[in-house]
């Protein structure tokens, strides 16, 4: 079985600008979601002020030369590079996951050139900033993008063209996306409540993250991606499947290929957006896959939905869950509001874990399942 | 990397022309994109009312895959690996414009590039792997490497891969069916040659 080892990482979010600040808040069940108003519409969202970003960015480069998202991504990648000064920037590829990139430039370009709106240009800007020489790659596959970028990197390792890679992900809280989800009547007016009885929609959030991955086993205790699968529902472009078909198929595919049965999965980091239909779809898929007793969490009450960043951030948090033998709470979860029994985490707990499952689903009918394993020295 | 997959079939839609395996299938001088797409739809004898509700990118993807999938047998595990430069920028601008009056959910849903993969999956009942990449120009190395890796690892028995770009009504479509049978070896060089020259 080939492994993709998850090495150093960084998370830039309303909870903090380092992974350790993020983990501290996640352990305490602190949410980064705040009341947020746009175009007269009230919701809750995860927002990072420009001032806070520029204060951190000033030491690296001139803030006015980069967009907000670029700065967030640069701050994340910089931390990973700082921890790994020996990395060869000529050979290491950069894989970027994003759904909307610099979408805020669409109605206000400011001083930036028009081409900055292209996702390829965004990735090239990051690549040039750090002096990477390989062509950057961009994955834009709705809300599974961040996790799919890890899958893709693992699969590309088969070419033997690289041993290490930097996978990064980021998306903004933009009026564009807020207006869009509002047009779907999918935004909650309250802090979102994944899997709960009175859940009524999502909170959006912004974040960026980066992680160094490798095909070579590190000398210390580590976590690796050992199985990955994605499947399309072939059902509806925006409505979740009633049978959870694609998600069920993704899960059963990696369970079969890795040989890890539901009893051995210690924790499941679900997508859990807190819309009525998404959480019910996941429930049906988890029930069909016999995951009813596995502790399940959603991080959306902490971060909101950070779109292309979410599945990568949640994979990184899954890594720490394995390394530190801990389960994270589903913030804002109260009374179960789904059709099948599930074991939704309500508080932080210590638990010895060997395998963690991460799942995600998105528009276009896409679904993803990732299996992570703890490796002792 | 050793490679025993083949480019079994391919479709190009460019400059008001539709090519199938290098030969001209259809040509129309219609300058308006939607009218041109409607002509191709009629030419292919399609009867799929959902088509008319789709954005331009999805329409292009549906038309090109219709040609591939009616000419070849395919499994529901067929993987879709698409790429382009402009992501969903055309739909993004249309949705942005709609927000001036009434933000349209019907437009918003198309503001992700992978929606076309969902539309194709629904039309042909494909339940396999999907990936949408964005690059400044057609990255034949990435598409060849990733498609080959999926097939080699038996994540899919065959794949449709290529380039599907739309911006300012300018389109460039090149989709290939990759299979274990065929005449043209699936390689970066052959993919590039077919894209630029055939």
mmCIF file of C-alpha atoms in Angstrom, chain A residues 31-334:
data_model
loop_
_atom_site.group_PDB
_atom_site.id
_atom_site.type_symbol
_atom_site.label_atom_id
_atom_site.label_comp_id
_atom_site.label_asym_id
_atom_site.label_seq_id
_atom_site.Cartn_x
_atom_site.Cartn_y
_atom_site.Cartn_z
ATOM 1 C CA UNK A 31 -15.835 29.060 17.281
ATOM 2 C CA UNK A 32 -14.374 31.572 14.827
ATOM 3 C CA UNK A 33 -17.875 32.405 13.578
ATOM 4 C CA UNK A 34 -19.213 35.911 14.256
ATOM 5 C CA UNK A 35 -22.363 37.873 13.337
ATOM 6 C CA UNK A 36 -21.877 39.183 9.797
ATOM 7 C CA UNK A 37 -23.984 41.482 7.647
ATOM 8 C CA UNK A 38 -23.724 41.904 3.863
ATOM 9 C CA UNK A 39 -26.080 43.814 1.558
ATOM 10 C CA UNK A 40 -28.415 44.240 4.520
ATOM 11 C CA UNK A 41 -28.575 40.460 5.085
ATOM 12 C CA UNK A 42 -27.710 39.111 8.497
ATOM 13 C CA UNK A 43 -25.858 35.841 8.914
ATOM 14 C CA UNK A 44 -22.899 34.411 10.823
ATOM 15 C CA UNK A 45 -19.532 33.933 9.147
ATOM 16 C CA UNK A 46 -15.828 33.367 9.677
ATOM 17 C CA UNK A 47 -14.021 36.553 8.709
ATOM 18 C CA UNK A 48 -10.375 37.678 8.934
ATOM 19 C CA UNK A 49 -9.710 41.426 8.855
ATOM 20 C CA UNK A 50 -7.264 42.857 6.313
ATOM 21 C CA UNK A 51 -5.587 44.649 9.181
ATOM 22 C CA UNK A 52 -4.788 41.407 10.943
ATOM 23 C CA UNK A 53 -3.468 39.829 7.749
ATOM 24 C CA UNK A 54 -1.312 42.822 6.845
ATOM 25 C CA UNK A 55 0.133 42.950 10.358
ATOM 26 C CA UNK A 56 1.379 39.395 9.849
ATOM 27 C CA UNK A 57 2.318 39.914 6.209
ATOM 28 C CA UNK A 58 4.331 43.089 6.628
ATOM 29 C CA UNK A 59 7.427 41.181 7.727
ATOM 30 C CA UNK A 60 7.379 39.050 4.563
ATOM 31 C CA UNK A 61 6.552 41.495 1.750
ATOM 32 C CA UNK A 62 4.681 44.665 0.807
ATOM 33 C CA UNK A 63 0.971 43.991 1.565
ATOM 34 C CA UNK A 64 -0.378 46.183 -1.262
ATOM 35 C CA UNK A 65 1.220 43.967 -3.936
ATOM 36 C CA UNK A 66 -0.882 40.925 -3.112
ATOM 37 C CA UNK A 67 -4.577 40.184 -2.827
ATOM 38 C CA UNK A 68 -6.107 39.129 0.469
ATOM 39 C CA UNK A 69 -6.268 35.462 -0.517
ATOM 40 C CA UNK A 70 -2.706 35.507 -1.859
ATOM 41 C CA UNK A 71 -1.484 36.943 1.440
ATOM 42 C CA UNK A 72 -3.325 34.282 3.427
ATOM 43 C CA UNK A 73 -1.865 31.524 1.264
ATOM 44 C CA UNK A 74 1.639 33.024 1.355
ATOM 45 C CA UNK A 75 1.478 33.225 5.165
ATOM 46 C CA UNK A 76 0.553 29.540 5.289
ATOM 47 C CA UNK A 77 3.176 28.339 2.788
ATOM 48 C CA UNK A 78 5.877 30.511 4.394
ATOM 49 C CA UNK A 79 5.413 28.753 7.733
ATOM 50 C CA UNK A 80 5.771 25.341 6.115
ATOM 51 C CA UNK A 81 8.961 26.445 4.337
ATOM 52 C CA UNK A 82 10.360 27.999 7.521
ATOM 53 C CA UNK A 83 10.026 24.636 9.244
ATOM 54 C CA UNK A 84 11.760 22.914 6.324
ATOM 55 C CA UNK A 85 14.667 25.117 5.237
ATOM 56 C CA UNK A 86 16.315 22.248 3.344
ATOM 57 C CA UNK A 87 13.493 21.838 0.801
ATOM 58 C CA UNK A 88 14.617 22.140 -2.810
ATOM 59 C CA UNK A 89 12.423 24.844 -4.295
ATOM 60 C CA UNK A 90 13.474 23.879 -7.826
ATOM 61 C CA UNK A 91 11.950 20.412 -7.665
ATOM 62 C CA UNK A 92 9.003 20.726 -5.295
ATOM 63 C CA UNK A 93 5.574 21.119 -6.922
ATOM 64 C CA UNK A 94 2.843 23.370 -5.528
ATOM 65 C CA UNK A 95 -0.726 22.094 -5.667
ATOM 66 C CA UNK A 96 -3.392 24.714 -4.964
ATOM 67 C CA UNK A 97 -7.005 23.952 -4.114
ATOM 68 C CA UNK A 98 -9.544 26.749 -4.434
ATOM 69 C CA UNK A 99 -13.092 27.127 -5.660
ATOM 70 C CA UNK A 100 -13.254 30.861 -6.323
ATOM 71 C CA UNK A 101 -9.699 32.189 -5.901
ATOM 72 C CA UNK A 102 -9.496 36.002 -6.112
ATOM 73 C CA UNK A 103 -13.243 36.299 -6.746
ATOM 74 C CA UNK A 104 -13.341 39.606 -4.834
ATOM 75 C CA UNK A 105 -11.525 41.173 -7.814
ATOM 76 C CA UNK A 106 -14.504 40.492 -10.092
ATOM 77 C CA UNK A 107 -16.351 43.652 -9.044
ATOM 78 C CA UNK A 108 -13.391 45.605 -7.712
ATOM 79 C CA UNK A 109 -10.058 45.062 -9.407
ATOM 80 C CA UNK A 110 -8.310 47.796 -7.415
ATOM 81 C CA UNK A 111 -4.731 48.170 -8.619
ATOM 82 C CA UNK A 112 -4.382 44.579 -9.730
ATOM 83 C CA UNK A 113 -4.049 43.519 -13.377
ATOM 84 C CA UNK A 114 -7.110 41.865 -14.937
ATOM 85 C CA UNK A 115 -5.446 38.472 -15.266
ATOM 86 C CA UNK A 116 -5.184 38.129 -11.474
ATOM 87 C CA UNK A 117 -8.732 36.728 -11.496
ATOM 88 C CA UNK A 118 -7.512 33.514 -13.182
ATOM 89 C CA UNK A 119 -6.875 30.641 -10.779
ATOM 90 C CA UNK A 120 -3.776 29.687 -12.781
ATOM 91 C CA UNK A 121 -2.395 33.194 -12.330
ATOM 92 C CA UNK A 122 -3.081 33.015 -8.602
ATOM 93 C CA UNK A 123 -1.079 29.787 -8.338
ATOM 94 C CA UNK A 124 1.722 31.236 -10.475
ATOM 95 C CA UNK A 125 1.859 34.322 -8.235
ATOM 96 C CA UNK A 126 2.363 32.090 -5.189
ATOM 97 C CA UNK A 127 4.894 29.963 -7.015
ATOM 98 C CA UNK A 128 6.905 32.993 -8.187
ATOM 99 C CA UNK A 129 6.815 34.503 -4.711
ATOM 100 C CA UNK A 130 8.632 31.507 -3.267
ATOM 101 C CA UNK A 131 10.842 30.850 -6.282
ATOM 102 C CA UNK A 132 9.336 27.441 -7.057
ATOM 103 C CA UNK A 133 10.393 26.213 -10.479
ATOM 104 C CA UNK A 134 7.815 23.508 -11.207
ATOM 105 C CA UNK A 135 4.529 24.366 -12.932
ATOM 106 C CA UNK A 136 1.927 24.856 -10.188
ATOM 107 C CA UNK A 137 -1.253 22.777 -10.343
ATOM 108 C CA UNK A 138 -4.747 23.998 -9.455
ATOM 109 C CA UNK A 139 -7.628 21.754 -8.401
ATOM 110 C CA UNK A 140 -11.071 23.381 -8.512
ATOM 111 C CA UNK A 141 -13.695 20.747 -7.835
ATOM 112 C CA UNK A 142 -16.231 22.452 -5.557
ATOM 113 C CA UNK A 143 -16.250 21.653 -1.843
ATOM 114 C CA UNK A 144 -14.207 18.453 -2.059
ATOM 115 C CA UNK A 145 -11.257 20.327 -3.662
ATOM 116 C CA UNK A 146 -9.016 20.497 -0.585
ATOM 117 C CA UNK A 147 -9.198 16.768 0.067
ATOM 118 C CA UNK A 148 -9.144 15.925 -3.623
ATOM 119 C CA UNK A 149 -5.856 17.851 -3.909
ATOM 120 C CA UNK A 150 -4.332 15.387 -1.394
ATOM 121 C CA UNK A 151 -5.725 12.416 -3.365
ATOM 122 C CA UNK A 152 -4.379 13.799 -6.608
ATOM 123 C CA UNK A 153 -0.952 14.422 -5.084
ATOM 124 C CA UNK A 154 -0.824 10.854 -3.749
ATOM 125 C CA UNK A 155 -1.748 9.474 -7.149
ATOM 126 C CA UNK A 156 0.744 11.683 -9.005
ATOM 127 C CA UNK A 157 3.540 10.322 -6.778
ATOM 128 C CA UNK A 158 3.278 7.143 -8.880
ATOM 129 C CA UNK A 159 5.024 8.994 -11.725
ATOM 130 C CA UNK A 160 8.164 9.173 -9.590
ATOM 131 C CA UNK A 161 8.626 12.788 -10.691
ATOM 132 C CA UNK A 162 8.641 14.118 -7.112
ATOM 133 C CA UNK A 163 8.880 12.846 -3.537
ATOM 134 C CA UNK A 164 7.714 15.951 -1.691
ATOM 135 C CA UNK A 165 5.003 18.473 -2.537
ATOM 136 C CA UNK A 166 3.297 21.444 -0.958
ATOM 137 C CA UNK A 167 -0.478 21.227 -1.041
ATOM 138 C CA UNK A 168 -2.261 24.465 -0.169
ATOM 139 C CA UNK A 169 -5.876 25.570 -0.153
ATOM 140 C CA UNK A 170 -7.766 28.780 0.332
ATOM 141 C CA UNK A 171 -11.042 30.557 -0.256
ATOM 142 C CA UNK A 172 -12.442 33.929 0.720
ATOM 143 C CA UNK A 173 -15.619 35.027 2.402
ATOM 144 C CA UNK A 174 -16.853 37.071 -0.564
ATOM 145 C CA UNK A 175 -20.046 38.919 -1.361
ATOM 146 C CA UNK A 176 -20.183 36.788 -4.496
ATOM 147 C CA UNK A 177 -20.427 33.507 -2.591
ATOM 148 C CA UNK A 178 -22.554 34.941 0.237
ATOM 149 C CA UNK A 179 -25.052 36.309 -2.294
ATOM 150 C CA UNK A 180 -25.051 32.983 -4.140
ATOM 151 C CA UNK A 181 -25.745 30.835 -1.089
ATOM 152 C CA UNK A 182 -28.329 33.364 0.035
ATOM 153 C CA UNK A 183 -30.076 33.029 -3.356
ATOM 154 C CA UNK A 184 -30.308 29.302 -2.578
ATOM 155 C CA UNK A 185 -31.769 30.200 0.825
ATOM 156 C CA UNK A 186 -28.958 28.093 2.274
ATOM 157 C CA UNK A 187 -27.467 30.647 4.693
ATOM 158 C CA UNK A 188 -28.331 30.359 8.357
ATOM 159 C CA UNK A 189 -29.203 33.505 10.315
ATOM 160 C CA UNK A 190 -27.666 31.802 13.363
ATOM 161 C CA UNK A 191 -24.488 29.918 14.207
ATOM 162 C CA UNK A 192 -24.797 26.764 12.078
ATOM 163 C CA UNK A 193 -25.790 23.530 13.819
ATOM 164 C CA UNK A 194 -24.471 20.463 11.994
ATOM 165 C CA UNK A 195 -26.565 17.287 12.287
ATOM 166 C CA UNK A 196 -28.899 19.004 14.779
ATOM 167 C CA UNK A 197 -32.672 18.928 14.792
ATOM 168 C CA UNK A 198 -33.131 22.652 14.250
ATOM 169 C CA UNK A 199 -30.301 23.175 11.771
ATOM 170 C CA UNK A 200 -31.273 25.698 9.117
ATOM 171 C CA UNK A 201 -28.317 26.287 6.822
ATOM 172 C CA UNK A 202 -24.651 27.050 6.525
ATOM 173 C CA UNK A 203 -22.267 29.698 7.773
ATOM 174 C CA UNK A 204 -19.542 30.640 5.306
ATOM 175 C CA UNK A 205 -15.964 31.227 6.326
ATOM 176 C CA UNK A 206 -12.559 32.117 4.954
ATOM 177 C CA UNK A 207 -9.278 30.372 5.568
ATOM 178 C CA UNK A 208 -6.035 29.253 3.975
ATOM 179 C CA UNK A 209 -3.846 26.302 4.741
ATOM 180 C CA UNK A 210 -0.704 24.571 3.514
ATOM 181 C CA UNK A 211 0.923 21.242 4.188
ATOM 182 C CA UNK A 212 4.120 19.498 3.168
ATOM 183 C CA UNK A 213 3.482 15.942 1.995
ATOM 184 C CA UNK A 214 5.936 13.209 1.113
ATOM 185 C CA UNK A 215 6.090 9.695 -0.266
ATOM 186 C CA UNK A 216 8.924 8.929 2.177
ATOM 187 C CA UNK A 217 8.189 7.799 5.707
ATOM 188 C CA UNK A 218 9.477 10.256 8.316
ATOM 189 C CA UNK A 219 11.584 9.013 11.257
ATOM 190 C CA UNK A 220 9.073 10.199 13.834
ATOM 191 C CA UNK A 221 5.493 9.130 14.606
ATOM 192 C CA UNK A 222 3.446 10.156 11.587
ATOM 193 C CA UNK A 223 0.096 10.142 9.819
ATOM 194 C CA UNK A 224 -0.372 9.083 6.231
ATOM 195 C CA UNK A 225 -3.127 9.009 3.643
ATOM 196 C CA UNK A 226 -3.488 5.321 2.760
ATOM 197 C CA UNK A 227 -6.675 5.262 0.720
ATOM 198 C CA UNK A 228 -8.715 7.699 -1.304
ATOM 199 C CA UNK A 229 -11.760 7.506 -3.525
ATOM 200 C CA UNK A 230 -14.149 9.896 -5.160
ATOM 201 C CA UNK A 231 -17.463 9.258 -6.901
ATOM 202 C CA UNK A 232 -20.180 11.253 -8.597
ATOM 203 C CA UNK A 233 -23.826 10.894 -7.549
ATOM 204 C CA UNK A 234 -25.018 11.233 -11.175
ATOM 205 C CA UNK A 235 -28.162 12.639 -9.608
ATOM 206 C CA UNK A 236 -28.348 16.437 -9.305
ATOM 207 C CA UNK A 237 -25.895 19.330 -9.757
ATOM 208 C CA UNK A 238 -26.837 21.163 -6.549
ATOM 209 C CA UNK A 239 -29.140 18.878 -4.540
ATOM 210 C CA UNK A 240 -27.588 16.155 -2.368
ATOM 211 C CA UNK A 241 -28.501 12.591 -3.337
ATOM 212 C CA UNK A 242 -31.323 11.076 -1.243
ATOM 213 C CA UNK A 243 -29.505 7.737 -1.149
ATOM 214 C CA UNK A 244 -26.061 9.228 -0.463
ATOM 215 C CA UNK A 245 -24.945 7.172 -3.439
ATOM 216 C CA UNK A 246 -21.619 8.777 -4.350
ATOM 217 C CA UNK A 247 -20.509 9.216 -0.747
ATOM 218 C CA UNK A 248 -21.461 5.613 0.102
ATOM 219 C CA UNK A 249 -19.586 4.420 -2.965
ATOM 220 C CA UNK A 250 -16.484 6.459 -2.051
ATOM 221 C CA UNK A 251 -16.463 5.068 1.494
ATOM 222 C CA UNK A 252 -17.026 1.431 0.509
ATOM 223 C CA UNK A 253 -14.349 1.724 -2.155
ATOM 224 C CA UNK A 254 -11.635 2.744 0.320
ATOM 225 C CA UNK A 255 -12.859 0.326 2.977
ATOM 226 C CA UNK A 256 -12.454 -2.475 0.421
ATOM 227 C CA UNK A 257 -9.121 -1.272 -0.934
ATOM 228 C CA UNK A 258 -7.489 -0.573 2.438
ATOM 229 C CA UNK A 259 -9.112 -3.493 4.276
ATOM 230 C CA UNK A 260 -9.933 -1.175 7.192
ATOM 231 C CA UNK A 261 -13.376 -2.158 8.451
ATOM 232 C CA UNK A 262 -15.804 0.262 10.195
ATOM 233 C CA UNK A 263 -14.881 -1.199 13.639
ATOM 234 C CA UNK A 264 -11.288 -0.031 13.145
ATOM 235 C CA UNK A 265 -12.197 3.527 12.182
ATOM 236 C CA UNK A 266 -11.791 5.541 15.383
ATOM 237 C CA UNK A 267 -13.069 8.891 14.164
ATOM 238 C CA UNK A 268 -14.921 10.282 11.161
ATOM 239 C CA UNK A 269 -14.506 13.911 10.157
ATOM 240 C CA UNK A 270 -17.675 14.509 8.146
ATOM 241 C CA UNK A 271 -18.568 17.375 5.806
ATOM 242 C CA UNK A 272 -21.563 18.410 7.979
ATOM 243 C CA UNK A 273 -22.485 21.762 6.437
ATOM 244 C CA UNK A 274 -25.670 22.038 8.542
ATOM 245 C CA UNK A 275 -28.095 22.299 5.653
ATOM 246 C CA UNK A 276 -31.110 20.027 6.033
ATOM 247 C CA UNK A 277 -30.369 18.023 2.922
ATOM 248 C CA UNK A 278 -26.595 17.703 3.105
ATOM 249 C CA UNK A 279 -26.460 16.363 6.653
ATOM 250 C CA UNK A 280 -29.298 13.940 5.936
ATOM 251 C CA UNK A 281 -27.553 12.725 2.773
ATOM 252 C CA UNK A 282 -24.370 12.068 4.761
ATOM 253 C CA UNK A 283 -26.378 10.285 7.438
ATOM 254 C CA UNK A 284 -27.905 7.922 4.896
ATOM 255 C CA UNK A 285 -24.468 7.193 3.405
ATOM 256 C CA UNK A 286 -22.856 6.619 6.847
ATOM 257 C CA UNK A 287 -25.732 4.375 7.878
ATOM 258 C CA UNK A 288 -25.432 2.328 4.689
ATOM 259 C CA UNK A 289 -21.674 2.040 5.333
ATOM 260 C CA UNK A 290 -22.378 0.850 8.925
ATOM 261 C CA UNK A 291 -20.551 3.764 10.524
ATOM 262 C CA UNK A 292 -23.311 4.445 13.081
ATOM 263 C CA UNK A 293 -21.160 3.933 16.186
ATOM 264 C CA UNK A 294 -18.022 5.719 14.940
ATOM 265 C CA UNK A 295 -17.550 9.127 16.634
ATOM 266 C CA UNK A 296 -18.435 11.663 13.915
ATOM 267 C CA UNK A 297 -17.650 15.354 13.915
ATOM 268 C CA UNK A 298 -18.251 18.413 11.747
ATOM 269 C CA UNK A 299 -15.898 21.411 11.998
ATOM 270 C CA UNK A 300 -18.373 23.774 10.291
ATOM 271 C CA UNK A 301 -19.588 25.232 13.611
ATOM 272 C CA UNK A 302 -15.993 26.345 14.264
ATOM 273 C CA UNK A 303 -14.822 27.518 10.825
ATOM 274 C CA UNK A 304 -18.025 27.814 8.846
ATOM 275 C CA UNK A 305 -17.800 26.379 5.351
ATOM 276 C CA UNK A 306 -14.446 27.450 3.919
ATOM 277 C CA UNK A 307 -15.215 25.835 0.524
ATOM 278 C CA UNK A 308 -11.985 24.796 -1.239
ATOM 279 C CA UNK A 309 -10.024 25.042 2.020
ATOM 280 C CA UNK A 310 -12.399 23.024 4.202
ATOM 281 C CA UNK A 311 -11.469 19.440 3.328
ATOM 282 C CA UNK A 312 -7.738 20.182 3.579
ATOM 283 C CA UNK A 313 -8.059 21.944 6.940
ATOM 284 C CA UNK A 314 -10.220 19.084 8.201
ATOM 285 C CA UNK A 315 -7.677 16.533 6.928
ATOM 286 C CA UNK A 316 -4.942 18.373 8.819
ATOM 287 C CA UNK A 317 -7.072 18.398 11.978
ATOM 288 C CA UNK A 318 -7.698 14.671 11.441
ATOM 289 C CA UNK A 319 -3.932 14.218 11.405
ATOM 290 C CA UNK A 320 -3.663 15.846 14.857
ATOM 291 C CA UNK A 321 -6.592 13.824 16.098
ATOM 292 C CA UNK A 322 -4.579 10.670 15.276
ATOM 293 C CA UNK A 323 -1.247 11.991 16.551
ATOM 294 C CA UNK A 324 -2.645 13.290 19.856
ATOM 295 C CA UNK A 325 -5.303 10.603 20.418
ATOM 296 C CA UNK A 326 -8.165 13.081 20.642
ATOM 297 C CA UNK A 327 -11.686 13.616 19.366
ATOM 298 C CA UNK A 328 -12.970 17.113 18.625
ATOM 299 C CA UNK A 329 -16.441 18.366 19.454
ATOM 300 C CA UNK A 330 -19.096 19.254 16.901
ATOM 301 C CA UNK A 331 -19.597 22.842 18.037
ATOM 302 C CA UNK A 332 -23.275 23.954 18.206
ATOM 303 C CA UNK A 333 -24.547 20.374 17.924
ATOM 304 C CA UNK A 334 -27.420 19.807 20.353
#
